[in-house]
């Protein structure tokens, strides 16, 4: 199996990774590792906001995730940007929670997918 065969997914859009890193296994491993270590705890915090919304945390996490999701091809970039604005303008908790309920499963699926891709890359 080569890198191109590993870089396939129905969960995330790997176009950017293929374009910039398809021949550099070590950079891919490092990039995915950073994505996982930076994203996982932030998604955990977002999940806590399903109980009690922390507007500042939601806003700052969404701001961080926008650039990360853009590069990593996570398919909820527009929703993350909208959630950031909603948190910034202190929309009602129900509105924030509704968007979080949509976004969090997509985030979790991307984390799972990138763990699988990382494991395959490391075993090359």
mmCIF file of C-alpha atoms in Angstrom:
data_model
loop_
_atom_site.group_PDB
_atom_site.id
_atom_site.type_symbol
_atom_site.label_atom_id
_atom_site.label_comp_id
_atom_site.label_asym_id
_atom_site.label_seq_id
_atom_site.Cartn_x
_atom_site.Cartn_y
_atom_site.Cartn_z
ATOM 1 C CA UNK A 1 0.000 0.000 0.000
ATOM 2 C CA UNK A 2 1.310 3.473 -0.853
ATOM 3 C CA UNK A 3 0.441 6.933 0.462
ATOM 4 C CA UNK A 4 -2.077 7.624 -2.314
ATOM 5 C CA UNK A 5 -4.015 4.469 -1.433
ATOM 6 C CA UNK A 6 -4.070 5.480 2.224
ATOM 7 C CA UNK A 7 -5.266 9.005 1.445
ATOM 8 C CA UNK A 8 -8.826 8.048 0.574
ATOM 9 C CA UNK A 9 -11.886 8.871 2.641
ATOM 10 C CA UNK A 10 -15.638 9.227 2.451
ATOM 11 C CA UNK A 11 -15.597 11.203 5.710
ATOM 12 C CA UNK A 12 -13.105 14.022 5.104
ATOM 13 C CA UNK A 13 -11.958 15.810 1.951
ATOM 14 C CA UNK A 14 -8.282 14.971 1.546
ATOM 15 C CA UNK A 15 -7.692 17.227 -1.479
ATOM 16 C CA UNK A 16 -5.415 19.693 0.340
ATOM 17 C CA UNK A 17 -3.396 16.972 2.026
ATOM 18 C CA UNK A 18 -2.902 15.167 -1.267
ATOM 19 C CA UNK A 19 -1.951 18.381 -3.021
ATOM 20 C CA UNK A 20 0.652 19.509 -0.502
ATOM 21 C CA UNK A 21 1.855 16.388 1.307
ATOM 22 C CA UNK A 22 1.136 13.312 -0.823
ATOM 23 C CA UNK A 23 4.800 12.383 -1.192
ATOM 24 C CA UNK A 24 5.921 13.279 2.343
ATOM 25 C CA UNK A 25 4.872 10.557 4.756
ATOM 26 C CA UNK A 26 6.655 12.096 7.757
ATOM 27 C CA UNK A 27 4.978 15.475 7.285
ATOM 28 C CA UNK A 28 1.584 13.786 6.917
ATOM 29 C CA UNK A 29 2.136 11.829 10.125
ATOM 30 C CA UNK A 30 3.165 14.987 11.952
ATOM 31 C CA UNK A 31 0.280 17.057 10.566
ATOM 32 C CA UNK A 32 -2.359 14.444 11.393
ATOM 33 C CA UNK A 33 -0.860 13.926 14.851
ATOM 34 C CA UNK A 34 -1.080 17.662 15.566
ATOM 35 C CA UNK A 35 -4.647 17.769 14.218
ATOM 36 C CA UNK A 36 -5.676 14.945 16.551
ATOM 37 C CA UNK A 37 -3.915 16.337 19.627
ATOM 38 C CA UNK A 38 -5.268 19.865 19.052
ATOM 39 C CA UNK A 39 -8.793 18.973 17.954
ATOM 40 C CA UNK A 40 -9.824 16.164 20.304
ATOM 41 C CA UNK A 41 -9.714 18.167 23.565
ATOM 42 C CA UNK A 42 -11.454 21.119 21.912
ATOM 43 C CA UNK A 43 -14.290 18.913 20.680
ATOM 44 C CA UNK A 44 -14.572 17.528 24.219
ATOM 45 C CA UNK A 45 -15.042 21.093 25.494
ATOM 46 C CA UNK A 46 -17.641 21.804 22.804
ATOM 47 C CA UNK A 47 -19.464 18.678 23.909
ATOM 48 C CA UNK A 48 -19.579 20.008 27.477
ATOM 49 C CA UNK A 49 -21.444 23.028 26.101
ATOM 50 C CA UNK A 50 -24.336 20.722 25.225
ATOM 51 C CA UNK A 51 -25.106 20.806 28.947
ATOM 52 C CA UNK A 52 -24.233 24.415 29.790
ATOM 53 C CA UNK A 53 -23.089 26.723 26.990
ATOM 54 C CA UNK A 54 -19.785 28.477 27.640
ATOM 55 C CA UNK A 55 -20.006 31.219 25.033
ATOM 56 C CA UNK A 56 -16.363 32.308 25.285
ATOM 57 C CA UNK A 57 -15.071 28.752 24.900
ATOM 58 C CA UNK A 58 -17.386 27.990 21.994
ATOM 59 C CA UNK A 59 -16.363 31.188 20.217
ATOM 60 C CA UNK A 60 -12.607 30.710 20.694
ATOM 61 C CA UNK A 61 -12.694 26.993 19.824
ATOM 62 C CA UNK A 62 -14.684 27.658 16.663
ATOM 63 C CA UNK A 63 -12.227 30.368 15.673
ATOM 64 C CA UNK A 64 -9.352 27.904 16.098
ATOM 65 C CA UNK A 65 -11.134 25.062 14.311
ATOM 66 C CA UNK A 66 -11.955 27.109 11.192
ATOM 67 C CA UNK A 67 -8.386 27.098 9.911
ATOM 68 C CA UNK A 68 -7.752 23.541 10.991
ATOM 69 C CA UNK A 69 -10.938 22.218 9.371
ATOM 70 C CA UNK A 70 -10.190 24.103 6.172
ATOM 71 C CA UNK A 71 -6.833 22.376 5.719
ATOM 72 C CA UNK A 72 -8.006 18.990 6.977
ATOM 73 C CA UNK A 73 -11.161 18.900 4.856
ATOM 74 C CA UNK A 74 -13.707 18.539 7.646
ATOM 75 C CA UNK A 75 -17.127 19.073 6.109
ATOM 76 C CA UNK A 76 -18.656 21.546 8.551
ATOM 77 C CA UNK A 77 -16.563 24.655 8.014
ATOM 78 C CA UNK A 78 -19.553 26.915 7.304
ATOM 79 C CA UNK A 79 -21.359 25.635 10.397
ATOM 80 C CA UNK A 80 -18.285 26.252 12.576
ATOM 81 C CA UNK A 81 -18.045 29.827 11.267
ATOM 82 C CA UNK A 82 -21.750 30.382 11.913
ATOM 83 C CA UNK A 83 -21.463 28.921 15.421
ATOM 84 C CA UNK A 84 -18.566 31.250 16.180
ATOM 85 C CA UNK A 85 -20.752 34.244 15.225
ATOM 86 C CA UNK A 86 -23.697 32.903 17.214
ATOM 87 C CA UNK A 87 -21.536 32.471 20.315
ATOM 88 C CA UNK A 88 -20.055 35.926 19.833
ATOM 89 C CA UNK A 89 -23.507 37.495 19.724
ATOM 90 C CA UNK A 90 -24.763 35.393 22.686
ATOM 91 C CA UNK A 91 -27.574 33.675 20.799
ATOM 92 C CA UNK A 92 -29.958 31.638 22.997
ATOM 93 C CA UNK A 93 -28.514 28.393 24.366
ATOM 94 C CA UNK A 94 -31.023 26.329 22.384
ATOM 95 C CA UNK A 95 -29.689 27.794 19.117
ATOM 96 C CA UNK A 96 -26.067 27.080 20.105
ATOM 97 C CA UNK A 97 -26.898 23.565 21.273
ATOM 98 C CA UNK A 98 -28.781 22.774 18.072
ATOM 99 C CA UNK A 99 -25.758 23.697 15.960
ATOM 100 C CA UNK A 100 -23.429 21.835 18.338
ATOM 101 C CA UNK A 101 -25.576 18.711 17.942
ATOM 102 C CA UNK A 102 -24.990 18.951 14.199
ATOM 103 C CA UNK A 103 -21.255 19.750 14.351
ATOM 104 C CA UNK A 104 -19.961 17.438 17.087
ATOM 105 C CA UNK A 105 -20.715 14.119 15.283
ATOM 106 C CA UNK A 106 -18.906 15.434 12.184
ATOM 107 C CA UNK A 107 -15.917 16.413 14.333
ATOM 108 C CA UNK A 108 -15.866 13.009 16.031
ATOM 109 C CA UNK A 109 -16.080 11.225 12.663
ATOM 110 C CA UNK A 110 -13.117 13.252 11.377
ATOM 111 C CA UNK A 111 -11.084 12.340 14.464
ATOM 112 C CA UNK A 112 -11.858 8.650 14.009
ATOM 113 C CA UNK A 113 -11.037 8.816 10.294
ATOM 114 C CA UNK A 114 -7.731 10.572 10.853
ATOM 115 C CA UNK A 115 -6.756 8.045 13.545
ATOM 116 C CA UNK A 116 -7.277 5.280 10.979
ATOM 117 C CA UNK A 117 -5.291 7.146 8.315
ATOM 118 C CA UNK A 118 -2.502 7.859 10.800
ATOM 119 C CA UNK A 119 -2.294 4.185 11.805
ATOM 120 C CA UNK A 120 -2.019 3.159 8.145
ATOM 121 C CA UNK A 121 0.677 5.761 7.456
ATOM 122 C CA UNK A 122 2.699 4.713 10.492
ATOM 123 C CA UNK A 123 2.608 1.077 9.391
ATOM 124 C CA UNK A 124 3.969 1.862 5.888
#
